[in-house]
C-alpha cells in the first residue's frame, strides 16, 4: 500500500506539472502574438516613410529585396536548427510525387497535398507582401490600416467553410471578442484618418488591400496543416521561398529599368533592413510557431491590435496627436482581445473536461483506472511539453505497453529516489 501511495502521489504531481506547463504555454502564445502585431505596426510606420513618392522607390523592387533576403535567412535557420535532411524534407516528398510513374503513385499520396499546400501558402504570402507595398503607394497608410481588422473575419470564414480545424462548441466570448476588436480598430482608424489627399488611385489601392487581407488570412489557414507534419522553421522557409519566386516573376514581367533597383536615400534601406529581419524573418517564423500551437482564428484575432500599435508608435516617435476618442477606441480593442483570450481559455478547459471521464470515485482511486487518465495529447496539442518521465508515467498508468527503454530507466530511477527519500 505504501508503494502504491508513492506511485499515486508521483503520478498526481506529474499531471499537475503538465497542466501548469499548458497554462504557461498559453500565456507565451498570447505574448508572442502581441509582439508579432507590434512588429507589423513598426513596418507600417517605416514603410509609409520609405515608400513615399519623394524617394521614388518601386514597390516590386522593394518586395523582391525583402523576400529574397528573408528567404535566405529562413533557409539558413531551417538548415541550422533542423538539419539539412529535415529542411529539404518537403522538397523530397514533392519531387518523389512529380517524378514518379503515374501508375506507381498511391491514391493517398502526400506529395500532391504537400505541393498544393506550399504553393497555396506561397501565393498567399505573395498577395500579402506585394499587396502591402503596392497598396501603400496608392492609398494613405490610414486607409490601408483600416482594412487590417478584417483579417480575423476572413480567417474565421475560411476555417468554417473548409473545416480545417476541429469542430468545437461555439464560445460566445471568442466571437464577441473578435467583433469588439474589429469595431474598435475601425474606430481608431476613422478617428485618425487624414483624408484622401495622399491617395493616388483609391479604387485600385482599396482592391489590393482587400486582396492583401484575404492573403494574410489564407496564409494562417494553410500553414496550420503544414505545421502538423513539418517543423515551423521548415514550413516558413518553404512557403516564403515559393512566394519569393512569384514576386521575382512579377518583377521580371514588369521589365523595370536598372535604375529602379538602386536607391540613393538612406530611408528605404533602413526600412528594408527592418522589413527583412523583424517584420518578415522573425514575424513569419513566429506566425508558423503560433499556428502550430493554436488555431488560426485565435491568432488572427490579434490583428486588430495593428492600428492601435501604429497610432501609439506615431505618437511616441512623431508626436502625432492622440485624442480621448482614439484612446477610448483603443480600449475597446483591448477589451475585445481580452474577451477573445478568455473565450479561448474556456474552450481549452471544455476540451480538457470532455477528455476526462466523469468518475465519482476519489482522485487517487481514479488514477488506478487507466481509462480515466488523459493521454499525452490532452496536455499539449503536439505533445511537445511532456518529458520522457511524464510520458512514461502516463503510458504505465494506461497499461505500460508504450513505455520506451529510456523512459523506463528514468521511471525506475525516479521510483528509487522516492523510496530513498
Short mmCIF file of C-alpha atoms in Angstrom, two decimals:
data_model
loop_
_atom_site.label_atom_id
_atom_site.label_comp_id
_atom_site.label_asym_id
_atom_site.label_seq_id
_atom_site.Cartn_x
_atom_site.Cartn_y
_atom_site.Cartn_z
CA UNK A 1 0.00 0.00 0.00
CA UNK A 2 2.83 2.39 0.79
CA UNK A 3 4.41 1.75 -2.60
CA UNK A 4 1.07 2.29 -4.33
CA UNK A 5 0.57 5.57 -2.45
CA UNK A 6 4.01 6.76 -3.55
CA UNK A 7 3.24 5.89 -7.15
CA UNK A 8 -0.13 7.65 -6.98
CA UNK A 9 1.50 10.74 -5.49
CA UNK A 10 4.15 10.78 -8.23
CA UNK A 11 1.54 10.42 -10.97
CA UNK A 12 -0.62 13.17 -9.46
CA UNK A 13 2.35 15.53 -9.33
CA UNK A 14 3.12 14.66 -12.97
CA UNK A 15 -0.42 15.60 -14.03
CA UNK A 16 -0.30 18.89 -12.10
CA UNK A 17 3.03 19.85 -13.64
CA UNK A 18 1.78 19.04 -17.14
CA UNK A 19 -1.33 21.18 -16.66
CA UNK A 20 0.79 24.06 -15.35
CA UNK A 21 3.03 23.77 -18.42
CA UNK A 22 -0.01 24.04 -20.67
CA UNK A 23 -1.22 27.22 -18.94
CA UNK A 24 2.21 28.83 -19.18
CA UNK A 25 2.43 27.82 -22.86
CA UNK A 26 -0.90 29.58 -23.50
CA UNK A 27 0.48 32.77 -21.91
CA UNK A 28 3.55 32.57 -24.17
CA UNK A 29 1.28 32.25 -27.23
CA UNK A 30 -0.57 35.44 -26.23
CA UNK A 31 2.69 37.35 -25.62
CA UNK A 32 4.27 36.25 -28.93
CA UNK A 33 1.09 37.15 -30.83
CA UNK A 34 1.20 40.68 -29.43
CA UNK A 35 4.88 41.02 -30.35
CA UNK A 36 4.15 39.93 -33.93
CA UNK A 37 1.46 42.59 -34.33
CA UNK A 38 3.80 45.19 -32.84
CA UNK A 39 6.47 44.29 -35.41
CA UNK A 40 3.94 44.70 -38.23
CA UNK A 41 2.92 48.11 -36.85
CA UNK A 42 6.54 49.20 -36.88
CA UNK A 43 6.73 48.18 -40.54
CA UNK A 44 3.62 50.25 -41.30
CA UNK A 45 5.28 53.33 -39.81
CA UNK A 46 8.65 52.81 -41.55
CA UNK A 47 7.06 51.60 -44.78
CA UNK A 48 4.90 54.72 -45.02
CA UNK A 49 8.07 56.82 -44.90
CA UNK A 50 10.19 54.63 -47.19
CA UNK A 51 7.55 54.12 -49.89
CA UNK A 52 6.51 57.76 -50.09
CA UNK A 53 6.68 59.41 -53.50
CA UNK A 54 9.66 61.58 -52.56
CA UNK A 55 12.04 58.58 -52.54
CA UNK A 56 10.98 57.07 -55.90
CA UNK A 57 11.00 53.51 -54.58
CA UNK A 58 9.44 50.92 -56.85
CA UNK A 59 7.22 48.63 -54.75
CA UNK A 60 8.08 45.49 -56.75
CA UNK A 61 11.82 46.07 -56.27
CA UNK A 62 11.30 46.62 -52.55
CA UNK A 63 9.26 43.42 -52.34
CA UNK A 64 11.94 41.43 -54.22
CA UNK A 65 14.71 42.67 -51.93
CA UNK A 66 12.61 41.95 -48.88
CA UNK A 67 11.54 38.45 -49.88
CA UNK A 68 14.91 37.30 -51.21
CA UNK A 69 16.70 38.50 -48.06
CA UNK A 70 14.12 36.96 -45.73
CA UNK A 71 14.06 33.67 -47.69
CA UNK A 72 17.84 33.39 -47.32
CA UNK A 73 17.61 33.90 -43.53
CA UNK A 74 14.72 31.42 -43.22
CA UNK A 75 16.58 28.77 -45.22
CA UNK A 76 19.72 29.19 -43.11
CA UNK A 77 17.67 28.92 -39.91
CA UNK A 78 15.91 25.75 -41.12
CA UNK A 79 19.19 24.05 -42.04
CA UNK A 80 20.98 25.19 -38.87
CA UNK A 81 18.30 24.16 -36.37
CA UNK A 82 16.55 21.27 -38.13
CA UNK A 83 19.34 19.77 -40.22
CA UNK A 84 19.74 19.63 -43.96
CA UNK A 85 17.73 16.43 -44.36
CA UNK A 86 14.72 17.79 -42.45
CA UNK A 87 14.98 21.21 -44.13
CA UNK A 88 14.63 19.66 -47.59
CA UNK A 89 12.07 17.07 -46.49
CA UNK A 90 9.04 18.69 -48.17
CA UNK A 91 11.02 19.17 -51.38
CA UNK A 92 11.92 15.46 -51.48
CA UNK A 93 8.28 14.48 -50.93
CA UNK A 94 7.14 16.77 -53.76
CA UNK A 95 9.92 15.60 -56.08
CA UNK A 96 9.07 11.95 -55.40
CA UNK A 97 5.47 12.66 -56.41
CA UNK A 98 6.29 14.68 -59.53
CA UNK A 99 8.95 12.34 -60.93
CA UNK A 100 7.37 9.01 -60.05
CA UNK A 101 5.48 6.99 -62.63
CA UNK A 102 1.76 7.64 -62.88
CA UNK A 103 0.85 4.00 -62.20
CA UNK A 104 3.12 3.77 -59.14
CA UNK A 105 1.58 6.74 -57.36
CA UNK A 106 -0.59 5.68 -54.41
CA UNK A 107 -4.10 7.06 -54.23
CA UNK A 108 -3.49 8.77 -50.89
CA UNK A 109 -0.11 10.22 -51.82
CA UNK A 110 1.02 13.07 -49.56
CA UNK A 111 3.15 14.58 -52.31
CA UNK A 112 0.24 16.25 -54.13
CA UNK A 113 -1.25 17.53 -50.87
CA UNK A 114 2.12 18.95 -49.75
CA UNK A 115 2.64 20.56 -53.16
CA UNK A 116 -0.78 22.23 -53.18
CA UNK A 117 -0.43 23.50 -49.60
CA UNK A 118 3.02 25.01 -50.16
CA UNK A 119 2.03 26.58 -53.47
CA UNK A 120 -1.18 27.94 -51.94
CA UNK A 121 0.67 29.33 -48.92
CA UNK A 122 3.32 30.83 -51.22
CA UNK A 123 0.63 32.53 -53.31
CA UNK A 124 -0.98 33.86 -50.13
CA UNK A 125 2.40 35.17 -48.97
CA UNK A 126 2.89 36.83 -52.37
CA UNK A 127 -0.50 38.56 -52.12
CA UNK A 128 0.24 39.63 -48.57
CA UNK A 129 3.71 41.10 -49.18
CA UNK A 130 3.30 42.57 -52.67
CA UNK A 131 -0.23 43.76 -51.92
CA UNK A 132 1.08 45.72 -48.95
CA UNK A 133 3.93 47.53 -50.70
CA UNK A 134 1.87 48.34 -53.80
CA UNK A 135 -1.19 49.48 -51.83
CA UNK A 136 0.90 51.84 -49.68
CA UNK A 137 1.97 53.67 -52.86
CA UNK A 138 -1.66 54.15 -53.98
CA UNK A 139 -3.57 54.96 -50.77
CA UNK A 140 -2.74 56.52 -47.43
CA UNK A 141 -1.47 54.39 -44.57
CA UNK A 142 -4.62 55.26 -42.57
CA UNK A 143 -6.92 53.80 -45.21
CA UNK A 144 -4.65 50.78 -45.54
CA UNK A 145 -4.71 50.10 -41.80
CA UNK A 146 -8.49 50.45 -41.82
CA UNK A 147 -8.79 47.09 -43.61
CA UNK A 148 -6.42 45.07 -41.38
CA UNK A 149 -9.04 44.24 -38.71
CA UNK A 150 -10.94 42.25 -41.36
CA UNK A 151 -8.26 39.52 -41.30
CA UNK A 152 -9.87 37.71 -38.33
CA UNK A 153 -13.21 37.82 -40.13
CA UNK A 154 -11.76 36.26 -43.30
CA UNK A 155 -9.83 33.69 -41.23
CA UNK A 156 -12.92 32.62 -39.32
CA UNK A 157 -14.94 32.32 -42.53
CA UNK A 158 -12.24 30.19 -44.21
CA UNK A 159 -11.79 27.82 -41.28
CA UNK A 160 -15.54 27.29 -41.00
CA UNK A 161 -16.03 26.84 -44.75
CA UNK A 162 -13.07 24.50 -45.30
CA UNK A 163 -13.41 22.69 -41.94
CA UNK A 164 -9.66 22.73 -41.46
CA UNK A 165 -9.88 22.92 -37.67
CA UNK A 166 -11.51 20.64 -35.14
CA UNK A 167 -15.17 21.32 -34.59
CA UNK A 168 -15.61 22.92 -31.18
CA UNK A 169 -18.57 24.05 -29.18
CA UNK A 170 -19.35 27.71 -30.05
CA UNK A 171 -17.99 30.11 -27.46
CA UNK A 172 -19.71 33.49 -27.12
CA UNK A 173 -16.67 35.17 -25.56
CA UNK A 174 -14.45 34.24 -28.52
CA UNK A 175 -16.67 35.61 -31.29
CA UNK A 176 -17.91 38.64 -29.32
CA UNK A 177 -14.29 39.47 -28.55
CA UNK A 178 -13.39 39.37 -32.25
CA UNK A 179 -16.32 41.68 -33.07
CA UNK A 180 -15.27 44.12 -30.34
CA UNK A 181 -11.68 44.12 -31.60
CA UNK A 182 -12.70 44.73 -35.21
CA UNK A 183 -15.13 47.54 -34.26
CA UNK A 184 -12.57 49.19 -32.00
CA UNK A 185 -9.84 49.03 -34.66
CA UNK A 186 -12.16 50.59 -37.23
CA UNK A 187 -12.96 53.40 -34.78
CA UNK A 188 -9.26 54.00 -34.17
CA UNK A 189 -8.60 54.47 -37.87
CA UNK A 190 -11.73 56.53 -38.56
CA UNK A 191 -10.90 58.94 -35.74
CA UNK A 192 -7.33 59.33 -37.00
CA UNK A 193 -7.99 59.43 -40.76
CA UNK A 194 -6.03 62.16 -42.54
CA UNK A 195 -8.27 62.28 -45.57
CA UNK A 196 -7.74 61.19 -49.12
CA UNK A 197 -5.27 63.83 -50.32
CA UNK A 198 -2.42 61.31 -50.44
CA UNK A 199 -4.38 58.71 -52.37
CA UNK A 200 -3.22 58.33 -55.97
CA UNK A 201 -5.62 55.57 -57.06
CA UNK A 202 -8.21 54.84 -54.34
CA UNK A 203 -10.09 52.12 -56.26
CA UNK A 204 -7.03 50.02 -57.12
CA UNK A 205 -5.43 50.67 -53.73
CA UNK A 206 -8.53 49.54 -51.83
CA UNK A 207 -8.89 46.49 -54.07
CA UNK A 208 -5.27 45.46 -53.47
CA UNK A 209 -5.66 45.99 -49.72
CA UNK A 210 -8.68 43.68 -49.61
CA UNK A 211 -6.66 41.08 -51.53
CA UNK A 212 -3.79 41.53 -49.06
CA UNK A 213 -6.12 40.88 -46.12
CA UNK A 214 -7.53 37.76 -47.79
CA UNK A 215 -3.98 36.59 -48.49
CA UNK A 216 -2.97 37.13 -44.86
CA UNK A 217 -5.96 35.14 -43.66
CA UNK A 218 -5.33 32.34 -46.17
CA UNK A 219 -1.70 32.17 -45.07
CA UNK A 220 -2.73 31.47 -41.48
CA UNK A 221 -5.26 28.86 -42.55
CA UNK A 222 -2.96 26.98 -44.98
CA UNK A 223 0.09 26.86 -42.70
CA UNK A 224 -1.89 25.11 -39.95
CA UNK A 225 -1.97 21.65 -41.67
CA UNK A 226 1.64 22.08 -42.80
CA UNK A 227 2.91 22.62 -39.26
CA UNK A 228 1.29 19.33 -38.21
CA UNK A 229 3.71 17.45 -40.49
CA UNK A 230 6.80 19.67 -40.65
CA UNK A 231 8.77 21.93 -38.34
CA UNK A 232 7.65 25.61 -38.27
CA UNK A 233 11.12 26.64 -39.49
CA UNK A 234 10.86 24.31 -42.49
CA UNK A 235 7.29 25.41 -43.28
CA UNK A 236 8.15 29.12 -43.18
CA UNK A 237 11.22 28.70 -45.39
CA UNK A 238 9.25 26.60 -47.87
CA UNK A 239 6.20 28.76 -48.43
CA UNK A 240 8.06 32.08 -48.25
CA UNK A 241 10.62 30.95 -50.82
CA UNK A 242 7.71 29.93 -53.07
CA UNK A 243 6.17 33.39 -52.63
CA UNK A 244 9.54 34.96 -53.44
CA UNK A 245 9.61 33.11 -56.77
CA UNK A 246 6.19 34.59 -57.63
CA UNK A 247 7.48 38.08 -56.77
CA UNK A 248 10.62 37.67 -58.90
CA UNK A 249 8.50 36.53 -61.86
CA UNK A 250 6.20 39.55 -61.44
CA UNK A 251 9.22 41.87 -61.31
CA UNK A 252 10.70 40.36 -64.49
CA UNK A 253 7.36 40.66 -66.30
CA UNK A 254 7.21 44.35 -65.36
CA UNK A 255 10.58 44.90 -67.18
CA UNK A 256 11.76 47.62 -64.81
CA UNK A 257 14.80 49.75 -65.73
CA UNK A 258 18.09 49.15 -63.92
CA UNK A 259 17.90 52.49 -62.08
CA UNK A 260 14.80 51.24 -60.25
CA UNK A 261 17.00 48.75 -58.36
CA UNK A 262 19.16 51.48 -56.78
CA UNK A 263 18.06 53.91 -54.08
CA UNK A 264 20.08 56.95 -53.17
CA UNK A 265 18.17 57.89 -49.99
CA UNK A 266 19.00 56.05 -46.73
CA UNK A 267 15.37 55.79 -45.53
CA UNK A 268 14.36 52.96 -47.91
CA UNK A 269 17.42 50.90 -46.97
CA UNK A 270 16.70 51.32 -43.25
CA UNK A 271 13.07 50.31 -43.77
CA UNK A 272 14.23 47.34 -45.87
CA UNK A 273 16.56 46.11 -43.11
CA UNK A 274 13.72 46.28 -40.59
CA UNK A 275 11.28 44.63 -43.01
CA UNK A 276 13.64 41.75 -43.81
CA UNK A 277 14.77 40.86 -40.30
CA UNK A 278 11.98 41.96 -37.95
CA UNK A 279 8.63 42.11 -39.74
CA UNK A 280 9.39 39.20 -42.09
CA UNK A 281 12.01 36.77 -40.77
CA UNK A 282 11.14 36.96 -37.07
CA UNK A 283 7.43 37.70 -37.51
CA UNK A 284 6.71 34.95 -40.05
CA UNK A 285 8.75 32.40 -38.13
CA UNK A 286 6.71 33.34 -35.07
CA UNK A 287 3.49 33.01 -37.09
CA UNK A 288 4.33 29.43 -38.06
CA UNK A 289 5.26 28.65 -34.45
CA UNK A 290 1.94 30.12 -33.28
CA UNK A 291 -0.35 28.30 -35.72
CA UNK A 292 1.28 25.02 -34.67
CA UNK A 293 0.15 25.64 -31.09
CA UNK A 294 -3.17 27.49 -31.50
CA UNK A 295 -5.99 27.82 -34.00
CA UNK A 296 -5.67 30.19 -36.95
CA UNK A 297 -8.81 32.02 -35.82
CA UNK A 298 -7.32 32.74 -32.41
CA UNK A 299 -4.01 34.01 -33.86
CA UNK A 300 -5.85 36.22 -36.37
CA UNK A 301 -7.85 37.77 -33.52
CA UNK A 302 -4.73 39.76 -32.57
CA UNK A 303 -4.60 41.58 -35.95
CA UNK A 304 -6.88 44.43 -34.78
CA UNK A 305 -4.04 45.46 -32.47
CA UNK A 306 -2.06 46.67 -35.50
CA UNK A 307 -3.88 50.03 -35.81
CA UNK A 308 -3.61 50.56 -32.06
CA UNK A 309 0.14 49.91 -32.02
CA UNK A 310 0.59 52.06 -35.15
CA UNK A 311 -1.13 55.04 -33.51
CA UNK A 312 0.96 54.60 -30.37
CA UNK A 313 4.23 54.40 -32.35
CA UNK A 314 3.34 57.54 -34.33
CA UNK A 315 2.55 59.29 -31.05
CA UNK A 316 5.83 58.22 -29.41
CA UNK A 317 8.21 58.85 -32.31
CA UNK A 318 6.49 61.51 -34.43
CA UNK A 319 4.40 63.25 -31.74
CA UNK A 320 1.15 62.74 -33.62
CA UNK A 321 -1.82 63.92 -31.53
CA UNK A 322 -3.65 61.27 -29.53
CA UNK A 323 -7.14 62.36 -28.52
CA UNK A 324 -9.51 60.95 -25.92
CA UNK A 325 -11.85 59.32 -28.51
CA UNK A 326 -8.91 57.48 -30.04
CA UNK A 327 -7.78 56.25 -26.63
CA UNK A 328 -11.32 55.09 -25.89
CA UNK A 329 -11.48 53.21 -29.19
CA UNK A 330 -8.15 51.58 -28.36
CA UNK A 331 -9.58 50.40 -25.05
CA UNK A 332 -12.44 48.79 -26.98
CA UNK A 333 -9.87 46.81 -29.00
CA UNK A 334 -8.07 45.75 -25.83
CA UNK A 335 -11.40 44.72 -24.26
CA UNK A 336 -12.27 42.65 -27.32
CA UNK A 337 -8.86 40.98 -27.24
CA UNK A 338 -9.30 40.18 -23.55
CA UNK A 339 -12.67 38.58 -24.29
CA UNK A 340 -11.11 36.56 -27.10
CA UNK A 341 -8.30 35.28 -24.87
CA UNK A 342 -10.82 34.43 -22.15
CA UNK A 343 -13.01 32.59 -24.66
CA UNK A 344 -10.05 30.58 -25.91
CA UNK A 345 -9.09 29.61 -22.36
CA UNK A 346 -12.66 28.46 -21.76
CA UNK A 347 -12.50 26.34 -24.92
CA UNK A 348 -9.35 24.66 -23.67
CA UNK A 349 -10.99 23.99 -20.32
CA UNK A 350 -14.02 22.48 -22.09
CA UNK A 351 -11.76 20.24 -24.16
CA UNK A 352 -9.95 19.12 -21.03
CA UNK A 353 -13.22 18.35 -19.22
CA UNK A 354 -14.57 16.46 -22.22
CA UNK A 355 -11.44 14.34 -22.49
CA UNK A 356 -11.64 13.20 -18.88
CA UNK A 357 -14.18 10.56 -17.87
CA UNK A 358 -16.60 11.62 -15.16
CA UNK A 359 -15.77 9.39 -12.18
CA UNK A 360 -17.47 9.78 -8.76
CA UNK A 361 -14.61 7.96 -7.00
CA UNK A 362 -11.85 9.93 -5.26
CA UNK A 363 -8.94 11.22 -7.37
CA UNK A 364 -6.46 8.71 -6.01
CA UNK A 365 -8.78 5.84 -6.90
CA UNK A 366 -9.44 7.31 -10.35
CA UNK A 367 -5.73 7.27 -11.03
CA UNK A 368 -5.80 3.50 -10.81
CA UNK A 369 -8.15 3.38 -13.78
CA UNK A 370 -6.12 3.84 -16.94
CA UNK A 371 -9.18 4.83 -18.98
CA UNK A 372 -9.86 7.82 -16.73
CA UNK A 373 -6.39 9.22 -17.26
CA UNK A 374 -5.79 11.78 -20.02
CA UNK A 375 -3.42 10.93 -22.80
CA UNK A 376 -0.31 12.93 -23.66
CA UNK A 377 -2.29 14.81 -26.31
CA UNK A 378 -4.61 16.25 -23.66
CA UNK A 379 -1.79 18.29 -22.15
CA UNK A 380 -0.50 19.83 -25.35
CA UNK A 381 -1.83 19.72 -28.90
CA UNK A 382 1.51 18.38 -30.12
CA UNK A 383 2.77 16.60 -27.03
CA UNK A 384 5.97 18.67 -27.08
CA UNK A 385 5.81 19.87 -23.47
CA UNK A 386 5.98 16.42 -21.88
CA UNK A 387 9.32 14.97 -20.89
CA UNK A 388 10.27 11.27 -21.08
CA UNK A 389 9.36 10.74 -17.43
CA UNK A 390 5.93 12.32 -17.93
CA UNK A 391 5.25 10.14 -20.96
CA UNK A 392 6.42 7.04 -19.10
CA UNK A 393 4.12 7.72 -16.17
CA UNK A 394 1.12 8.24 -18.41
CA UNK A 395 1.83 5.18 -20.53
CA UNK A 396 2.39 3.00 -17.44
CA UNK A 397 -0.89 4.20 -15.95
CA UNK A 398 -2.70 3.35 -19.18
CA UNK A 399 -1.22 -0.13 -19.48
CA UNK A 400 2.54 0.15 -19.68
CA UNK A 401 2.81 -1.13 -23.25
CA UNK A 402 4.11 2.06 -24.83
CA UNK A 403 7.00 2.86 -22.44
CA UNK A 404 10.29 3.03 -24.26
CA UNK A 405 13.57 1.87 -22.73
CA UNK A 406 14.86 5.37 -21.95
CA UNK A 407 11.65 6.45 -20.25
CA UNK A 408 11.52 3.16 -18.27
CA UNK A 409 15.04 3.80 -16.99
CA UNK A 410 14.12 7.32 -15.86
CA UNK A 411 10.95 6.00 -14.26
CA UNK A 412 12.89 3.36 -12.29
CA UNK A 413 15.44 5.89 -11.09
CA UNK A 414 12.64 8.23 -10.03
CA UNK A 415 10.94 5.47 -8.04
CA UNK A 416 14.22 4.60 -6.34
CA UNK A 417 14.77 8.24 -5.41
CA UNK A 418 11.25 8.45 -3.98
CA UNK A 419 11.79 5.26 -1.96
CA UNK A 420 15.11 6.50 -0.56
CA UNK A 421 13.51 9.79 0.43
#
